[in-house]
PDB file of C-alpha atoms in Angstrom:
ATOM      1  CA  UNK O  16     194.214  19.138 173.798  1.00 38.00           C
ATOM      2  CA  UNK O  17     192.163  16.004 175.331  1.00 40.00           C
ATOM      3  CA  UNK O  18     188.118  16.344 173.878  1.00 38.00           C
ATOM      4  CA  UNK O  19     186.166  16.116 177.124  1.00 42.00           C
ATOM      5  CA  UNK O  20     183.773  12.729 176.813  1.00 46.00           C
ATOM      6  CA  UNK O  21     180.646  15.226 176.465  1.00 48.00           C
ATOM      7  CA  UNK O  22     182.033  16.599 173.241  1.00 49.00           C
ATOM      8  CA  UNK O  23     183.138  12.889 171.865  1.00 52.00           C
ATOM      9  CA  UNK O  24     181.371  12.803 168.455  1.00 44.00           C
ATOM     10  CA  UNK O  25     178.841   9.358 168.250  1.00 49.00           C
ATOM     11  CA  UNK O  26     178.911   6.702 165.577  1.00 50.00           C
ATOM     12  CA  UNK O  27     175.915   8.503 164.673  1.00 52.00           C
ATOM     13  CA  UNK O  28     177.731  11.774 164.144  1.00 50.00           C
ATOM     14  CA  UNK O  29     181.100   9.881 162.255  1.00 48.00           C
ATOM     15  CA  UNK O  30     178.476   8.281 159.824  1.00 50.00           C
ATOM     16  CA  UNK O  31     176.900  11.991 159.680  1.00 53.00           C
ATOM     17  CA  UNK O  32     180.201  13.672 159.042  1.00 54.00           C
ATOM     18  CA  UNK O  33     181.256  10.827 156.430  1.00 67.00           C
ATOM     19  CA  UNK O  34     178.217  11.089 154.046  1.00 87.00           C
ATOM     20  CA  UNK O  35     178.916  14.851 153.225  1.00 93.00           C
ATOM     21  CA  UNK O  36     181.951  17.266 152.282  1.00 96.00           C
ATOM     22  CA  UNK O  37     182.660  20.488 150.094  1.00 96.00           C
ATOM     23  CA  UNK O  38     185.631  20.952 148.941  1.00 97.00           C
ATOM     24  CA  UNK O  39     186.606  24.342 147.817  1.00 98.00           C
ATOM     25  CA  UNK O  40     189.625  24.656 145.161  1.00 97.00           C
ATOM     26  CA  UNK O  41     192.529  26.801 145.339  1.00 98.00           C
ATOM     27  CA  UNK O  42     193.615  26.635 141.383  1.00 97.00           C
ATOM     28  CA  UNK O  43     196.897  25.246 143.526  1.00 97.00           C
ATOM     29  CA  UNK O  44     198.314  22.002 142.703  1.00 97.00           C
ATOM     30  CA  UNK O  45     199.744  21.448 146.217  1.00 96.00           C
ATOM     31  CA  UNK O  46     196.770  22.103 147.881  1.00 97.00           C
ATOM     32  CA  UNK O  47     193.839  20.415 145.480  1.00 98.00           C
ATOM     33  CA  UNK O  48     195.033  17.082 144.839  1.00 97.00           C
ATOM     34  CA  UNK O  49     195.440  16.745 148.850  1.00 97.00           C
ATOM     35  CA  UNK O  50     192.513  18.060 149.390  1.00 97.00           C
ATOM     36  CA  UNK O  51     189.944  16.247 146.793  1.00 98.00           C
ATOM     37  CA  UNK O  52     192.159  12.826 147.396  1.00 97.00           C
ATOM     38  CA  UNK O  53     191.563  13.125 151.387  1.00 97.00           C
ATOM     39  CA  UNK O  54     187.923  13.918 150.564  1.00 97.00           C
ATOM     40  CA  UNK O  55     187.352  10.701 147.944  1.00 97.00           C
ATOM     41  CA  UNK O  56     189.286   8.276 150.916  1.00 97.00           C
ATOM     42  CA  UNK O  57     186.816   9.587 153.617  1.00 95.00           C
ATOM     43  CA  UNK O  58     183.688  11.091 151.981  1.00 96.00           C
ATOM     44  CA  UNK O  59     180.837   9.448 150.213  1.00 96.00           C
ATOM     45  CA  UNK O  60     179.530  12.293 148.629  1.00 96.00           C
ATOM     46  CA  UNK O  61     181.857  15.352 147.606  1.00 97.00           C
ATOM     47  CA  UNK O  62     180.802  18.603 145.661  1.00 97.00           C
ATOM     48  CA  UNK O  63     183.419  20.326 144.297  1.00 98.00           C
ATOM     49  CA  UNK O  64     183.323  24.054 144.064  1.00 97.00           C
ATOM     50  CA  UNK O  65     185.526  26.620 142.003  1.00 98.00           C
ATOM     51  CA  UNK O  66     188.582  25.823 140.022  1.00 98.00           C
ATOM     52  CA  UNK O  67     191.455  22.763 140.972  1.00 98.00           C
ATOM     53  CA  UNK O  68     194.957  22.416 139.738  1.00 97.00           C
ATOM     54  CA  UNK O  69     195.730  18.824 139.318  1.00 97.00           C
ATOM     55  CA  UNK O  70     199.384  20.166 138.309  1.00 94.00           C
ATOM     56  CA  UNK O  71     201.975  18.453 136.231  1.00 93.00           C
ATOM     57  CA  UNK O  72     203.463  15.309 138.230  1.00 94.00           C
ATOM     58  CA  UNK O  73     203.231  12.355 136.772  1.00 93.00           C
ATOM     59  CA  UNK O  74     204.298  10.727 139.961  1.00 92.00           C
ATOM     60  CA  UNK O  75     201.245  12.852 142.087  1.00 92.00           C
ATOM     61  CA  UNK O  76     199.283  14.854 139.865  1.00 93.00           C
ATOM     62  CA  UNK O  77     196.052  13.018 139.877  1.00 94.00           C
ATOM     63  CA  UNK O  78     193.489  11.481 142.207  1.00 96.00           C
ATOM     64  CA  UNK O  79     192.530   8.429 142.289  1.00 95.00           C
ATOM     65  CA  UNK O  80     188.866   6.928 144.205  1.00 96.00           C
ATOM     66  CA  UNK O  81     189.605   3.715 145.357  1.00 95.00           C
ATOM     67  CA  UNK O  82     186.226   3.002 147.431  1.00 94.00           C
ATOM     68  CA  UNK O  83     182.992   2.123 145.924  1.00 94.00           C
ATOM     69  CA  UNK O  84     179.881   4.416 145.428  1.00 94.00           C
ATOM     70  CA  UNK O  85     181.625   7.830 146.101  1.00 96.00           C
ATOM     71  CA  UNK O  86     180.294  10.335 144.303  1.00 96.00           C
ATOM     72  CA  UNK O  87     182.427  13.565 143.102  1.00 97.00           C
ATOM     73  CA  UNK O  88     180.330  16.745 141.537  1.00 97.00           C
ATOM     74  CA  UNK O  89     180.446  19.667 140.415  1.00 96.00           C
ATOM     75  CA  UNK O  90     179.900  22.431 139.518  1.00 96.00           C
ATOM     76  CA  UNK O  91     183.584  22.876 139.301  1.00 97.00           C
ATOM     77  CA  UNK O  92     186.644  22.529 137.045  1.00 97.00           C
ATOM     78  CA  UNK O  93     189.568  20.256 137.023  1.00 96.00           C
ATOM     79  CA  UNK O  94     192.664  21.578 134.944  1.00 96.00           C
ATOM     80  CA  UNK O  95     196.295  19.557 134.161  1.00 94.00           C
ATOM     81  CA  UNK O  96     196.335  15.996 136.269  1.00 91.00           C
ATOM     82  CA  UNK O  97     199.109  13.762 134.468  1.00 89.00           C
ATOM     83  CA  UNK O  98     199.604  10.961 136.935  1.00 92.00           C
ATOM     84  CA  UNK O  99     200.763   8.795 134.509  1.00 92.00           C
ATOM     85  CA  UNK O 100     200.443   4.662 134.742  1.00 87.00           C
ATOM     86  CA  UNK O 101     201.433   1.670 132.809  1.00 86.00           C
ATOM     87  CA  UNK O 102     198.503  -0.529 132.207  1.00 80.00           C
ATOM     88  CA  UNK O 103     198.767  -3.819 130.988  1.00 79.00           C
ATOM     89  CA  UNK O 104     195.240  -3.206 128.579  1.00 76.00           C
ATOM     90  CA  UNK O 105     195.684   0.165 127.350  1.00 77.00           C
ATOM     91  CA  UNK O 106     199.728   1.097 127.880  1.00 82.00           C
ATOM     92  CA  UNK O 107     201.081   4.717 129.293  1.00 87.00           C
ATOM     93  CA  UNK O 108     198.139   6.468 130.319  1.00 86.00           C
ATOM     94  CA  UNK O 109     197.979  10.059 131.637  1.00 89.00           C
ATOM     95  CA  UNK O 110     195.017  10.981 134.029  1.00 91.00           C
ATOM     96  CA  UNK O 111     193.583  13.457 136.570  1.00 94.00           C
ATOM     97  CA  UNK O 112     190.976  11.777 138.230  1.00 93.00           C
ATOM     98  CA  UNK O 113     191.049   7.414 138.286  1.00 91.00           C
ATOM     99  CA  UNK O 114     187.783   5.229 139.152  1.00 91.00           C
ATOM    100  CA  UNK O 115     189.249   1.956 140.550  1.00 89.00           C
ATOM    101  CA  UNK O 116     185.995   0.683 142.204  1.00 92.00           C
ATOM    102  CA  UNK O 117     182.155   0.196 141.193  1.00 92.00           C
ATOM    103  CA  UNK O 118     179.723   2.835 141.773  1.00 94.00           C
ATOM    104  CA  UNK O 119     181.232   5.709 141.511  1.00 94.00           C
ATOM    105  CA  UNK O 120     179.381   8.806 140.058  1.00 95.00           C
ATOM    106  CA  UNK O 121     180.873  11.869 138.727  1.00 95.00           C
ATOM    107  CA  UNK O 122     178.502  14.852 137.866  1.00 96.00           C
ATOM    108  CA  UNK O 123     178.771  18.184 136.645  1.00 96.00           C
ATOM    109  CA  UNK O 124     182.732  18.243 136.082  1.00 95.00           C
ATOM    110  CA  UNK O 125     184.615  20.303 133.355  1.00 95.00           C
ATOM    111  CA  UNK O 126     188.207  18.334 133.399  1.00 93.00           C
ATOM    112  CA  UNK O 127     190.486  19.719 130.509  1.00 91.00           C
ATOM    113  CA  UNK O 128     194.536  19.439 130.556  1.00 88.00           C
ATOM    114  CA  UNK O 129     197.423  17.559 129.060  1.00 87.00           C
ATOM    115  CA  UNK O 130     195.999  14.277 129.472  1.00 87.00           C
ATOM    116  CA  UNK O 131     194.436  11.184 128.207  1.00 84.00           C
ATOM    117  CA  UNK O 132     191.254  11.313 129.986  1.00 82.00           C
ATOM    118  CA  UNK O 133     189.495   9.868 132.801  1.00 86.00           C
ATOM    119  CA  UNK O 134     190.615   6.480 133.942  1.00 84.00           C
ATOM    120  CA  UNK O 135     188.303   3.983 134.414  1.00 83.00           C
ATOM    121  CA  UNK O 136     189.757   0.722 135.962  1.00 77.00           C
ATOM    122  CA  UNK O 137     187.129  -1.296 138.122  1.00 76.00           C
ATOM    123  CA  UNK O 138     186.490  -4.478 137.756  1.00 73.00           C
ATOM    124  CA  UNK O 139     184.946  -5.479 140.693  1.00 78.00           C
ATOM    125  CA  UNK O 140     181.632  -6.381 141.104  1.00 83.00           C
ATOM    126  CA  UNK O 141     178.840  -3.596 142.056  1.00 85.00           C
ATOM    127  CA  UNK O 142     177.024  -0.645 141.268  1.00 89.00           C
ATOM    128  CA  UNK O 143     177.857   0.281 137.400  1.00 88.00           C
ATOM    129  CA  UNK O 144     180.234   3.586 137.098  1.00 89.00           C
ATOM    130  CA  UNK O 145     178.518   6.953 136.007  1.00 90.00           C
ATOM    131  CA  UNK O 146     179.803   9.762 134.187  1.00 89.00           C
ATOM    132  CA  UNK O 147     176.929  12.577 133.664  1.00 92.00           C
ATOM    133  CA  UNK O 148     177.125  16.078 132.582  1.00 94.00           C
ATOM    134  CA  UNK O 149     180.702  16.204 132.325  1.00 91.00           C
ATOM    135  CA  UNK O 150     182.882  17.993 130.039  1.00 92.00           C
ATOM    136  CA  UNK O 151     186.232  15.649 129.604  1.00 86.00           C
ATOM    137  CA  UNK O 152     188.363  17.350 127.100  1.00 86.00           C
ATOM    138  CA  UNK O 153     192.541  16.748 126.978  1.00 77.00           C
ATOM    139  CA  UNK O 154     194.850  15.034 124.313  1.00 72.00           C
ATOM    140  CA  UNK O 155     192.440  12.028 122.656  1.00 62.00           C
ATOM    141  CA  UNK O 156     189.411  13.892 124.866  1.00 46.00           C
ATOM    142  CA  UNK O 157     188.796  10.287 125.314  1.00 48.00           C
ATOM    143  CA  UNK O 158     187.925   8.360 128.548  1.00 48.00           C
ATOM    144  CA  UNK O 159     190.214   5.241 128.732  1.00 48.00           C
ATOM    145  CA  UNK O 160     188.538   1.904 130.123  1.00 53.00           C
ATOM    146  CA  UNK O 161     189.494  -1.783 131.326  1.00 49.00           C
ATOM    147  CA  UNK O 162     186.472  -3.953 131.550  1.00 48.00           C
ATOM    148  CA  UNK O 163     184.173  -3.016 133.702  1.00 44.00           C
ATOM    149  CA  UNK O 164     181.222  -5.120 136.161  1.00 45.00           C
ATOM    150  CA  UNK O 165     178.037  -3.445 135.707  1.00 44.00           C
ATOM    151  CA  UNK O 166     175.159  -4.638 138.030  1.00 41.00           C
ATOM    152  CA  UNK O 167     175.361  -7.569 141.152  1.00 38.00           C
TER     153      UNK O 167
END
């Protein structure tokens, strides 16, 4: 069904809509990875509320924030994620949630599983990467890094 040009949204409205989501989680693999990796390649700023199954595919069990200066929150938790990469720095490494550009923030997060951590891989210029009041645990309950620009 055609939108009528009265009820067109304005650029004003698509900038509106793309500052701001919630995304509540369904403690279903299937559904949350989907669902928080739509909201990270459209959103600026996502809160995350309730519990999300990152499942057990290594192939498509993790999300990964490509653009610069999202930021994900809580309060929420983030169980399993194993989306598993080779990189050339730090070998096989197993991850729920990957940072791949500057200026991302996450807040409030409690991310436990079978897995290596958060990845942190950015290493273009920008905004530095912030990790605040989260609670990372999973097999090294370590946060695995490449080099990272801070600053610029």
């Amino acid at each position: 069904e055609a939108t009528a040009p009265s009820e067109e949204l304005t650029d004003v409205d698509f900038r509106t809509h793309k500052k701001f989501v919630t995304v509540v989680g369904q403690n279903n693999p299937a559904e949350d990875i989907l669902a928080v990796q739509n909201a990270v390649d459209t959103h600026d700023n996502i809160e995350l509320s309730g519990t999300f199954d990152f499942g057990l595919d290594e192939l498509n069990g993790g999300v990964d924030i490509n653009r610069p200066n999202v930021i994900l929150k809580g309060p929420a938790t983030i169980v399993n994620g194993a989306k598993t990469q080779l990189i050339a720095e730090l070998g096989l490494v197993k991850y729920p949630l990957s940072i791949r550009a500057p200026g991302i923030e996450l807040r409030g997060l409690e991310i436990s599983g079978d897995h290596d951590g958060v990845l942190i891989y950015a290493t273009d210029k920008g905004k530095p990467v912030i990790l605040e009041d989260n609670n990372i645990t999973g097999n090294t309950a370590a946060v695995a890094g490449s080099q990272t620009s801070g600053g610029g």
